[in-house]
Amino acid sequence: MLFKSKIKWAALGGLVLSFLSLLVHLLLAKYSSGDLVHYSAMTWFSEDLNLNIEGRQGTGYRKLWKNVKSLESLQPYADPRSRYPVATVENNGFIYAKIFGGFEKIRSSICDLVTISRLLNVTLVIPEIQESTHAKGISSKFNSFSYLYNEEQFISALKNDVTIVKSLPPTLKELRKRKKFPTFKPKNSASPTFYMKEVLPKLKDANVVGLVLYDGGCLQSILPSSLVEYQRLRCRVAFHALIFRPEILALGHLMVERLRASGQPYLAFHPGLVRDTLAYHGCAELFQDIHTELIQYRRAQMIKQGIVNEKLSVDSHVRKGNGLCPLMPEEVGLLLRAMGYPPNTRIYLAASEIFGGQRVLIPFRAMYTNLVDRTLLCSKQELSNLIGPETTISEDSFQLPSVKSMDQKKEEWDKAGPRPRPLPPPPERPFYQHEKEGWYGWVAEKDFEPDPSPIDVRRQAHRLLWAALDYIVSVEADAFFPGFNNDGSRWPDFSSLVMGHRLYEMASSRTYRPDRKYLAKLFNSTRDNLYFPKRNWTFSVREHLNRSLGEEGLKREFRHSKSTSFLSHPVPECSCRIFKASEIIPGSTNGLNNPLPYRGEDKCPKWMEHSLTTIRYQKNRANESESEDEIDLEEQQEPDDEGSTTATTLSLEQDEEMDPND
């Protein structure tokens, strides 16, 4: 009995020791895992900011975000510089306008409308934005114009230029209902002569004319030198009068604050993948499946309407080689990586609802994991508050196509041509929303595109708000990279408007202006080694993109985009230059040692020079110590005897984790 009791006590002691051992192991695992998680978070945070041992940002990283020194002398100056009488109520009548199109066309058309109103000496009625007017059940708090912009700010900012009213007088409203006054549909290339000879006589007779704008404008981009004040008026409208309503501004600035959390800069990227533009240039073969069919259908429509005077099927790769197709997101990621942007760079994706879907963004997200859009920066409630209260509309109910007989199927097959159309799925297979909008959409069932449903029209109005948020974040970005600007279609595009705004507001900010034709040749030269290119290819990309930031990029944009959209390149009409004392010499024609880059460029007034000199002095004193540290770091990072750079640079250029074949 004594022996058995000892065995029991030994067993009990073993169980107690096992329990204590297990408890100790659990506690150790808990605290050690907490330390590991804490270390991992701190490591990611340090890498995210690219900090060196002393806690400062690396020199190479800072160079990716610093301003362009050669453009620091370029300053915004859109005030009138000659005799400019104030607008009066007694004038030639009223102009009433309806604007069709998206965000870019609306913004450009409003600037042209104000300019024409000044040219004809008329009162402008705040134009109707049809994207929001046609949307049923949107918030009653906003009418068509105030859905996007601040009406009171618009009227007060232009009170010295144009008389603006919110609506027509009662007597003219009756004429409008009866359609008794003349209406014009001008193109975006209409000249001032057209308005003086064709519109003004009828305006004086009827006291009111209506304009219907489809092309994203109603006045040619380049005006005669005698009308230079009207170009400056365009700038005052675009950059000072067209202010978004307070709710949009507040949320947009909040998004910027969240992107710059912890003092980190961010880059904004707009892919520019728009169906109309892709169809205009024939870029269908760059996509797959349903998106190719959608582009070809829209291109066929443009050919019937006379917008496109070419064949339906063209070689998209040849077009891309000529710079007529966009840079795909994967290519932009490779360019940014060649520039030295680390994989954890914060990148804001403007226009996140791009044509082609999220599939085209997969390679770009693999290279840059901190890729965010408005849906990641804002909560659903914040976006819902921006939209405001709306009446409920039932979602689109998808109906199965009617059953066709064998004779009908055979007849349709014979008419389909050599390229067979995609077959519908088996009837027992359920239809999902993403399939209805994709491969099994109307392209597979119908020969025409169905009219948008009420919910689709409402979503188009919502896209105006999303584009406004993207515009604010892109203009405020530390760097901006366009995927498809200045496409040659003569329609205003989002990237060009952003680049023009950044050029006006702060010309020295880092705005890349890539030459797509040149970059296409570079990509073709290393097509088999895109993710591991040779060093000379990387240097060629860096040299080209760095040059595009300065005067060389501006001059190329001046040649290509000025004739299409004035707002994309509002220099030199809406700018002036401040020169250093070393650049001014007495006795020269313009007083400058170096000739001005643009013809007709002016020096800034003295009051502007004094205020900017004070600001520069304060900034130089604040950055004086940091500049000394940068010089020391540059001396420490000299190349070794074999000509190779530091390990950090190599890791940015050749990151094996980014290999898509892994």
XYZ file of C-alpha atoms in Angstrom:
662
model
C 0.000 0.000 0.000
C 2.806 2.389 0.840
C 4.439 1.654 -2.543
C 1.201 2.353 -4.412
C 0.659 5.634 -2.571
C 4.184 6.779 -3.525
C 3.413 6.031 -7.175
C 0.229 8.068 -6.969
C 2.080 11.018 -5.417
C 4.786 10.795 -8.094
C 2.163 10.754 -10.846
C 0.394 13.713 -9.299
C 3.685 15.611 -9.036
C 4.431 14.862 -12.685
C 1.070 16.225 -13.728
C 1.625 19.385 -11.669
C 5.084 19.900 -13.180
C 3.697 19.321 -16.684
C 0.962 21.868 -16.077
C 3.470 24.405 -14.744
C 5.752 23.769 -17.714
C 2.876 24.260 -20.137
C 1.876 27.466 -18.378
C 5.436 28.810 -18.535
C 5.658 27.985 -22.242
C 2.356 29.740 -22.947
C 3.493 32.852 -21.072
C 6.822 32.860 -22.876
C 5.079 32.436 -26.228
C 2.676 35.257 -25.420
C 5.336 37.810 -24.469
C 7.804 36.746 -27.126
C 5.165 36.939 -29.865
C 4.177 40.401 -28.624
C 7.779 41.490 -28.900
C 8.000 40.036 -32.416
C 4.849 41.792 -33.531
C 6.066 45.056 -32.036
C 9.422 44.673 -33.741
C 7.803 43.834 -37.071
C 5.583 46.909 -36.892
C 8.511 49.155 -36.019
C 10.599 47.660 -38.805
C 7.851 48.270 -41.364
C 7.346 51.800 -40.097
C 11.058 52.556 -40.403
C 11.220 51.096 -43.888
C 8.056 52.947 -44.835
C 9.719 56.243 -44.000
C 13.101 55.079 -45.321
C 14.970 56.245 -42.230
C 18.694 55.843 -41.722
C 20.498 55.160 -38.456
C 20.350 58.743 -37.253
C 16.555 58.796 -37.777
C 16.643 61.063 -40.822
C 15.338 60.283 -44.259
C 17.893 59.002 -46.715
C 19.370 61.420 -49.250
C 18.232 59.426 -52.259
C 14.722 59.228 -50.879
C 14.578 62.994 -50.278
C 15.666 63.681 -53.851
C 12.603 61.817 -55.090
C 10.316 64.374 -53.462
C 12.147 67.705 -53.522
C 10.961 70.549 -55.739
C 12.396 71.278 -59.181
C 14.808 74.185 -58.681
C 14.749 75.333 -62.302
C 11.009 76.102 -62.008
C 11.000 77.795 -58.601
C 11.089 81.217 -60.253
C 7.775 80.539 -62.054
C 4.906 82.024 -60.022
C 1.105 82.216 -60.515
C -0.066 85.612 -61.696
C -3.488 85.715 -63.406
C -4.461 89.308 -62.529
C -5.250 91.700 -65.391
C -2.180 93.582 -66.584
C -3.797 96.157 -68.854
C -6.959 98.288 -68.970
C -9.754 96.000 -67.796
C -13.184 97.599 -67.181
C -15.466 96.103 -64.548
C -18.517 94.197 -65.772
C -21.839 96.055 -65.642
C -25.469 94.964 -65.438
C -26.356 96.870 -68.615
C -25.178 94.571 -71.366
C -26.303 92.679 -74.452
C -28.470 90.051 -72.748
C -28.192 86.601 -71.203
C -26.437 83.336 -72.029
C -27.969 80.111 -70.794
C -26.029 76.847 -71.169
C -26.390 73.101 -70.694
C -23.192 71.083 -70.223
C -23.001 67.389 -71.054
C -20.134 65.103 -70.125
C -18.021 64.131 -67.169
C -15.894 66.059 -64.707
C -13.218 67.137 -67.200
C -15.676 68.432 -69.812
C -17.693 70.286 -67.184
C -14.697 72.119 -65.755
C -13.307 73.108 -69.139
C -16.712 74.175 -70.500
C -17.448 76.476 -67.560
C -14.162 78.315 -68.101
C -15.003 78.827 -71.776
C -18.530 80.004 -70.950
C -17.268 82.740 -68.645
C -14.743 83.848 -71.264
C -17.423 84.046 -73.963
C -19.731 85.974 -71.639
C -16.999 88.554 -71.147
C -16.291 88.637 -74.871
C -19.960 89.259 -75.780
C -20.637 91.516 -72.754
C -23.582 89.459 -71.507
C -24.921 88.135 -68.222
C -24.169 84.484 -67.614
C -26.816 82.281 -66.053
C -25.174 79.598 -63.917
C -24.986 76.631 -66.306
C -26.815 73.370 -65.822
C -24.706 70.250 -65.305
C -26.699 67.534 -67.027
C -24.960 64.639 -65.277
C -26.555 65.723 -62.005
C -29.760 67.200 -63.467
C -30.763 63.943 -65.161
C -30.068 61.833 -62.078
C -33.365 61.036 -60.384
C -33.693 61.113 -56.642
C -30.351 62.697 -55.757
C -30.114 64.982 -52.760
C -32.483 67.941 -52.902
C -29.895 70.034 -51.027
C -28.019 70.677 -54.269
C -29.110 71.727 -57.725
C -27.126 70.926 -60.868
C -24.207 73.364 -60.390
C -24.029 73.314 -56.600
C -23.887 69.510 -56.653
C -20.203 69.996 -57.468
C -19.187 73.646 -57.010
C -19.795 76.523 -54.612
C -22.229 78.892 -56.332
C -21.658 81.877 -54.034
C -17.896 81.655 -54.400
C -18.248 81.371 -58.167
C -20.367 84.521 -58.396
C -18.324 86.644 -55.987
C -14.920 85.662 -57.392
C -15.930 86.808 -60.895
C -17.969 89.888 -60.012
C -15.403 92.189 -61.661
C -15.240 90.057 -64.805
C -18.757 88.876 -65.625
C -22.218 89.455 -64.242
C -23.558 86.069 -63.108
C -27.095 85.250 -61.985
C -28.638 82.031 -60.718
C -31.609 81.999 -63.081
C -33.236 83.829 -65.975
C -35.790 86.604 -65.385
C -39.432 85.369 -65.321
C -40.250 86.733 -68.780
C -37.279 84.925 -70.362
C -38.115 81.728 -68.487
C -41.382 81.583 -70.404
C -39.516 81.963 -73.685
C -37.232 79.144 -72.642
C -40.153 76.829 -71.939
C -41.603 77.598 -75.365
C -38.150 77.274 -76.968
C -38.500 80.715 -78.506
C -34.874 81.848 -78.225
C -32.036 80.706 -80.535
C -29.821 77.805 -79.462
C -26.295 76.968 -80.623
C -24.177 73.827 -80.319
C -20.631 75.170 -80.689
C -17.584 72.951 -80.919
C -14.567 73.252 -78.659
C -12.662 74.784 -81.576
C -15.090 77.692 -82.126
C -13.300 80.991 -82.727
C -14.090 84.410 -81.219
C -15.119 85.523 -84.703
C -17.910 82.928 -84.709
C -19.423 84.433 -81.579
C -19.073 88.023 -82.738
C -20.582 87.398 -86.186
C -23.018 84.537 -85.640
C -24.115 84.600 -81.993
C -24.024 88.279 -81.052
C -26.545 89.530 -83.694
C -29.142 86.928 -82.626
C -28.376 87.654 -78.991
C -29.198 91.326 -79.450
C -32.470 90.458 -81.176
C -33.723 87.858 -78.690
C -31.955 89.173 -75.544
C -31.026 85.564 -74.674
C -29.324 82.643 -76.392
C -28.809 79.069 -75.329
C -25.642 77.001 -75.692
C -25.519 73.208 -75.606
C -21.991 71.933 -74.973
C -20.917 68.360 -75.703
C -17.215 68.603 -76.610
C -15.828 69.778 -73.293
C -15.558 73.406 -74.344
C -16.893 76.045 -76.687
C -13.860 78.192 -77.485
C -10.548 77.464 -79.155
C -7.570 76.959 -76.890
C -5.140 79.448 -78.417
C -6.443 83.008 -78.774
C -4.846 85.966 -80.583
C -2.316 88.004 -78.631
C -4.824 90.881 -78.460
C -7.085 88.636 -76.337
C -4.455 87.617 -73.802
C -6.580 89.032 -70.951
C -9.263 86.500 -71.832
C -6.734 83.721 -71.302
C -6.010 85.084 -67.854
C -9.737 85.152 -67.231
C -9.786 81.422 -67.963
C -7.170 80.950 -65.261
C -9.097 83.008 -62.722
C -12.165 80.882 -63.377
C -10.380 77.509 -63.217
C -8.033 78.167 -60.306
C -9.860 80.747 -58.172
C -13.614 80.763 -58.930
C -14.371 77.064 -59.471
C -14.149 75.985 -55.842
C -15.802 72.745 -54.784
C -18.605 72.897 -52.265
C -17.461 72.799 -48.608
C -18.320 69.136 -48.025
C -16.108 68.031 -50.922
C -13.251 70.290 -49.855
C -13.361 69.063 -46.254
C -13.271 65.378 -47.206
C -10.603 65.941 -49.870
C -8.293 67.704 -47.430
C -8.954 64.991 -44.847
C -7.806 62.400 -47.390
C -4.608 64.394 -47.948
C -3.972 64.496 -44.196
C -4.415 60.740 -43.931
C -2.033 60.151 -46.812
C 0.591 62.377 -45.191
C 0.258 60.754 -41.776
C 3.604 60.486 -39.944
C 5.017 63.153 -42.236
C 5.325 60.858 -45.237
C 4.937 62.223 -48.790
C 2.774 60.510 -51.387
C 2.539 60.211 -55.158
C -0.720 60.459 -57.114
C -1.197 58.326 -60.219
C -4.040 58.619 -62.734
C -4.142 55.688 -65.195
C -6.242 57.539 -67.784
C -7.935 54.326 -68.958
C -11.159 55.785 -70.368
C -13.286 53.845 -72.830
C -13.950 56.757 -75.213
C -10.289 57.710 -75.477
C -9.169 54.102 -75.937
C -11.748 53.644 -78.687
C -10.727 56.882 -80.393
C -7.114 55.742 -80.720
C -7.811 52.042 -81.344
C -6.199 50.564 -78.221
C -8.543 47.553 -77.967
C -5.851 44.878 -78.284
C -4.183 46.047 -75.071
C -7.099 44.510 -73.148
C -8.789 41.139 -73.025
C -12.201 39.540 -73.267
C -15.186 41.808 -72.858
C -13.177 45.025 -72.658
C -11.852 44.538 -76.179
C -15.408 44.079 -77.428
C -16.600 47.192 -75.578
C -13.835 49.334 -77.059
C -14.512 48.073 -80.577
C -18.238 48.717 -80.208
C -17.619 52.305 -79.111
C -15.118 52.805 -81.935
C -17.720 51.611 -84.456
C -20.128 54.192 -83.043
C -17.514 56.935 -83.429
C -16.928 55.937 -87.045
C -20.666 56.191 -87.783
C -20.830 59.610 -86.096
C -17.835 60.886 -88.068
C -15.673 61.384 -84.978
C -13.161 58.781 -86.184
C -12.171 58.672 -89.853
C -10.211 55.429 -89.774
C -10.783 51.693 -90.001
C -12.465 49.802 -87.221
C -9.617 47.347 -86.640
C -6.130 48.801 -86.238
C -2.898 47.474 -84.789
C -2.974 48.635 -81.180
C 0.696 47.804 -80.617
C 1.725 50.079 -83.491
C -0.447 52.813 -82.001
C 1.194 52.299 -78.637
C 4.626 52.546 -80.242
C 3.594 55.949 -81.600
C 2.551 57.127 -78.136
C -1.190 57.075 -78.902
C -2.109 54.499 -76.240
C -1.730 54.822 -72.478
C 1.033 53.564 -70.278
C -0.405 50.508 -68.556
C -0.238 50.450 -64.733
C 2.387 47.688 -64.818
C 4.636 49.872 -66.983
C 4.172 52.848 -64.670
C 5.179 50.648 -61.738
C 8.365 49.635 -63.544
C 9.143 53.294 -64.307
C 8.667 54.323 -60.684
C 10.843 51.456 -59.544
C 13.549 52.507 -61.998
C 13.353 56.032 -60.561
C 14.097 54.595 -57.118
C 10.742 54.784 -55.384
C 10.763 52.023 -52.734
C 8.062 49.326 -52.692
C 6.357 50.889 -49.655
C 5.852 54.306 -51.259
C 2.392 55.651 -50.618
C 0.598 56.005 -53.942
C -2.892 57.399 -54.409
C -4.818 55.904 -57.313
C -7.049 58.582 -58.824
C -10.071 57.394 -60.827
C -10.052 53.989 -59.138
C -13.011 52.902 -61.296
C -10.819 52.464 -64.351
C -11.739 50.736 -67.591
C -10.402 47.218 -67.510
C -11.220 46.628 -63.862
C -8.940 45.814 -60.983
C -7.259 43.081 -63.015
C -5.023 45.565 -64.836
C -3.818 46.850 -61.452
C -2.602 43.481 -60.132
C 1.054 43.878 -61.290
C 1.134 47.460 -60.014
C -0.198 46.430 -56.597
C 2.410 43.667 -56.446
C 5.170 46.247 -56.884
C 3.671 48.908 -54.592
C 1.644 47.515 -51.728
C 0.710 50.934 -50.301
C -1.560 51.674 -53.250
C -4.763 53.271 -51.966
C -7.837 54.970 -53.379
C -10.776 56.863 -51.916
C -12.508 53.657 -50.749
C -9.525 52.834 -48.537
C -9.032 56.365 -47.215
C -12.690 57.130 -46.491
C -15.348 55.196 -44.658
C -18.654 54.351 -46.291
C -20.360 56.806 -43.975
C -18.078 59.666 -45.038
C -18.770 58.992 -48.705
C -22.471 58.647 -47.990
C -22.521 62.006 -46.182
C -20.914 63.591 -49.234
C -23.697 62.285 -51.477
C -26.444 63.431 -49.121
C -29.919 61.971 -48.613
C -31.346 60.282 -51.703
C -34.538 58.481 -52.556
C -34.220 54.737 -52.938
C -34.109 53.204 -56.401
C -34.377 49.481 -56.942
C -31.296 47.794 -58.304
C -31.298 46.639 -61.905
C -33.180 43.385 -62.209
C -31.433 41.166 -64.708
C -33.783 39.159 -66.929
C -32.785 36.013 -68.708
C -32.886 36.275 -72.493
C -35.898 34.755 -74.186
C -35.563 31.198 -75.446
C -34.694 31.090 -79.152
C -35.567 28.389 -81.620
C -32.932 26.439 -83.508
C -33.775 28.333 -86.718
C -33.215 31.675 -84.994
C -29.914 30.511 -83.539
C -28.732 29.261 -86.936
C -29.751 32.524 -88.613
C -27.884 34.573 -85.982
C -24.820 32.359 -86.341
C -24.761 32.871 -90.102
C -24.985 36.653 -89.682
C -22.320 36.766 -86.979
C -19.450 36.711 -89.478
C -16.106 34.961 -89.249
C -15.569 35.980 -85.606
C -17.914 33.920 -83.394
C -19.519 35.673 -80.495
C -19.267 34.322 -76.944
C -21.995 31.829 -76.119
C -24.279 32.358 -73.114
C -23.896 30.071 -70.103
C -26.131 27.041 -69.501
C -29.591 28.049 -68.249
C -29.236 26.173 -64.960
C -26.112 28.154 -64.032
C -26.954 31.238 -61.907
C -26.066 34.730 -63.103
C -23.933 36.852 -60.816
C -23.564 40.621 -60.829
C -19.934 40.617 -61.967
C -20.825 38.272 -64.840
C -23.725 40.422 -65.935
C -21.392 43.405 -66.194
C -18.622 41.376 -67.804
C -18.431 38.605 -70.345
C -22.128 37.732 -70.265
C -23.296 41.313 -70.664
C -25.192 42.913 -73.513
C -22.300 42.423 -75.958
C -23.033 38.714 -76.049
C -26.776 39.159 -76.472
C -27.493 42.366 -78.384
C -26.208 44.389 -81.303
C -26.722 47.710 -79.516
C -25.794 49.157 -76.155
C -28.803 49.506 -73.834
C -29.731 52.865 -72.387
C -28.477 53.485 -68.855
C -30.918 52.612 -66.125
C -31.919 55.139 -63.404
C -29.384 53.650 -61.008
C -26.669 53.947 -63.685
C -27.513 57.630 -64.225
C -27.286 58.223 -60.489
C -23.896 56.511 -60.342
C -22.681 58.795 -63.125
C -23.596 61.776 -60.942
C -21.733 60.180 -58.035
C -18.649 59.864 -60.239
C -18.508 63.658 -60.414
C -18.015 63.723 -56.646
C -15.388 60.970 -56.746
C -13.536 62.808 -59.521
C -13.602 65.991 -57.426
C -11.988 64.145 -54.507
C -9.371 62.663 -56.839
C -8.694 66.132 -58.252
C -8.049 67.643 -54.814
C -5.730 64.818 -53.758
C -3.862 64.854 -57.085
C -3.291 68.618 -57.092
C -2.008 68.512 -53.493
C 0.243 65.467 -54.083
C 3.998 65.677 -53.564
C 4.451 64.046 -56.978
C 2.066 63.289 -59.837
C 2.417 60.734 -62.620
C -0.055 60.623 -65.544
C -0.830 57.419 -67.375
C -2.482 59.026 -70.405
C -2.390 62.806 -70.692
C -2.478 64.887 -73.866
C -3.891 61.993 -75.882
C -4.588 64.049 -79.010
C -8.354 63.474 -79.035
C -8.999 67.210 -78.417
C -11.132 66.293 -75.405
C -10.052 67.554 -71.989
C -8.611 64.784 -69.828
C -8.227 64.540 -66.072
C -4.435 64.272 -65.973
C -3.907 67.335 -68.169
C -6.187 69.468 -65.992
C -4.336 68.341 -62.864
C -0.953 69.011 -64.469
C -2.074 72.474 -65.574
C -3.359 73.303 -62.086
C -0.114 72.135 -60.493
C 1.896 74.108 -63.053
C -0.046 77.255 -62.240
C -0.228 76.901 -58.472
C 3.280 75.578 -57.808
C 5.321 74.992 -60.931
C 8.259 73.545 -59.008
C 6.255 70.610 -57.638
C 7.249 67.231 -59.055
C 4.937 66.633 -62.017
C 6.189 63.994 -64.423
C 5.533 64.638 -68.111
C 6.550 61.370 -69.794
C 6.981 61.009 -73.539
C 5.001 57.826 -74.244
C 6.575 57.318 -77.658
C 10.095 57.398 -76.243
C 9.159 55.143 -73.328
C 7.537 52.632 -75.693
C 10.883 52.262 -77.455
C 12.611 51.726 -74.124
C 10.142 49.029 -73.103
C 10.467 47.287 -76.473
C 14.242 47.221 -76.061
C 13.989 45.202 -72.834
C 10.697 43.364 -73.287
C 12.172 40.025 -72.155
C 13.750 41.477 -68.987
C 11.224 44.007 -67.757
C 11.645 43.133 -64.085
C 15.439 42.793 -64.270
C 16.537 45.395 -66.842
C 20.110 46.346 -67.509
C 21.608 49.278 -65.659
C 21.828 51.488 -68.752
C 18.056 51.028 -69.281
C 17.403 52.214 -65.737
C 19.652 55.222 -66.248
C 17.835 56.077 -69.517
C 14.480 56.027 -67.728
C 15.784 58.201 -64.898
C 17.333 60.696 -67.280
C 14.148 61.015 -69.320
C 11.786 61.362 -66.364
C 14.071 63.804 -64.547
C 14.228 65.968 -67.652
C 10.449 65.818 -68.000
C 10.152 67.531 -64.609
C 11.896 70.714 -65.769
C 12.043 73.120 -68.676
C 12.477 70.388 -71.284
C 9.252 68.689 -70.241
C 7.419 72.015 -70.174
C 8.510 72.898 -73.682
C 7.356 69.523 -75.016
C 3.970 69.940 -73.315
C 3.755 73.462 -74.712
C 4.101 72.088 -78.251
C 1.657 69.204 -77.843
C -1.027 70.217 -75.342
C -1.324 73.994 -75.695
C -3.317 73.792 -78.924
C -5.715 71.259 -77.391
C -6.398 72.607 -73.908
C -5.248 75.939 -72.537
C -5.906 74.864 -68.948
C -3.403 72.028 -69.319
C -0.598 74.530 -69.925
C -1.554 78.030 -68.682
C 1.916 79.461 -69.113
C 3.167 82.088 -69.845
C -0.139 83.981 -69.941
C -1.024 83.231 -66.309
C 2.443 83.291 -64.779
C 5.421 85.493 -64.115
C 9.050 84.919 -63.159
C 11.158 86.085 -60.258
C 14.834 86.279 -61.136
C 17.864 86.419 -58.897
C 20.129 89.464 -58.895
C 22.846 87.468 -60.701
C 20.465 86.841 -63.608
C 19.696 90.536 -64.177
C 22.136 92.658 -66.135
C 21.737 96.320 -67.071
C 21.550 97.326 -70.709
C 19.849 94.164 -72.041
C 16.484 94.299 -73.801
C 14.613 92.484 -71.048
C 17.099 93.102 -68.259
C 17.963 89.439 -67.958
C 21.160 87.517 -68.452
C 19.274 84.494 -69.841
C 16.475 84.738 -72.417
C 12.973 83.894 -71.238
C 11.865 80.352 -72.098
C 8.494 81.548 -73.405
C 7.614 84.355 -75.673
C 5.585 87.026 -73.894
C 6.643 86.013 -70.384
C 6.674 88.809 -67.807
C 8.620 89.553 -64.673
C 6.692 89.417 -61.428
C 5.761 92.724 -59.755
C 7.987 93.966 -56.951
C 5.455 93.327 -54.189
C 5.385 89.647 -55.150
C 9.190 89.463 -55.287
C 9.486 90.915 -51.770
C 6.974 88.508 -50.201
C 8.459 85.449 -51.904
C 11.994 86.465 -50.964
C 10.955 86.546 -47.298
C 9.376 83.094 -47.546
C 12.467 81.668 -49.243
C 14.736 83.101 -46.567
C 12.721 81.431 -43.817
C 12.727 78.102 -45.637
C 16.466 78.245 -46.270
C 17.181 78.852 -42.585
C 14.912 75.962 -41.585
C 16.589 73.565 -44.035
C 20.157 74.768 -43.537
C 21.113 72.067 -41.035
C 19.424 69.321 -43.074
C 21.349 70.352 -46.202
C 24.658 70.025 -44.344
C 23.709 66.529 -43.214
C 22.784 65.594 -46.784
C 26.228 66.625 -48.031
C 27.865 64.410 -45.417
C 25.663 61.480 -46.370
C 26.413 61.928 -50.079
C 30.140 61.744 -49.328
C 29.599 58.518 -47.414
C 27.626 56.955 -50.289
C 30.256 57.247 -53.010
C 30.573 54.316 -55.433
C 33.165 51.665 -54.682
C 36.085 50.729 -56.876
C 33.982 48.485 -59.105
C 31.555 51.305 -59.848
C 28.627 49.759 -57.972
C 26.367 51.847 -55.767
C 25.137 51.157 -52.264
C 23.159 48.106 -51.308
C 20.079 50.244 -50.805
C 20.077 51.367 -54.438
C 20.543 47.812 -55.644
C 17.675 46.595 -53.543
C 15.404 49.186 -55.106
C 16.411 48.279 -58.650
C 16.438 44.501 -58.253
C 13.907 43.184 -55.798
C 13.471 39.463 -56.258
C 10.151 39.537 -54.406
C 8.670 41.548 -57.283
C 9.354 38.846 -59.843
C 5.919 37.967 -61.332
C 7.150 34.450 -62.102
C 7.540 33.573 -58.406
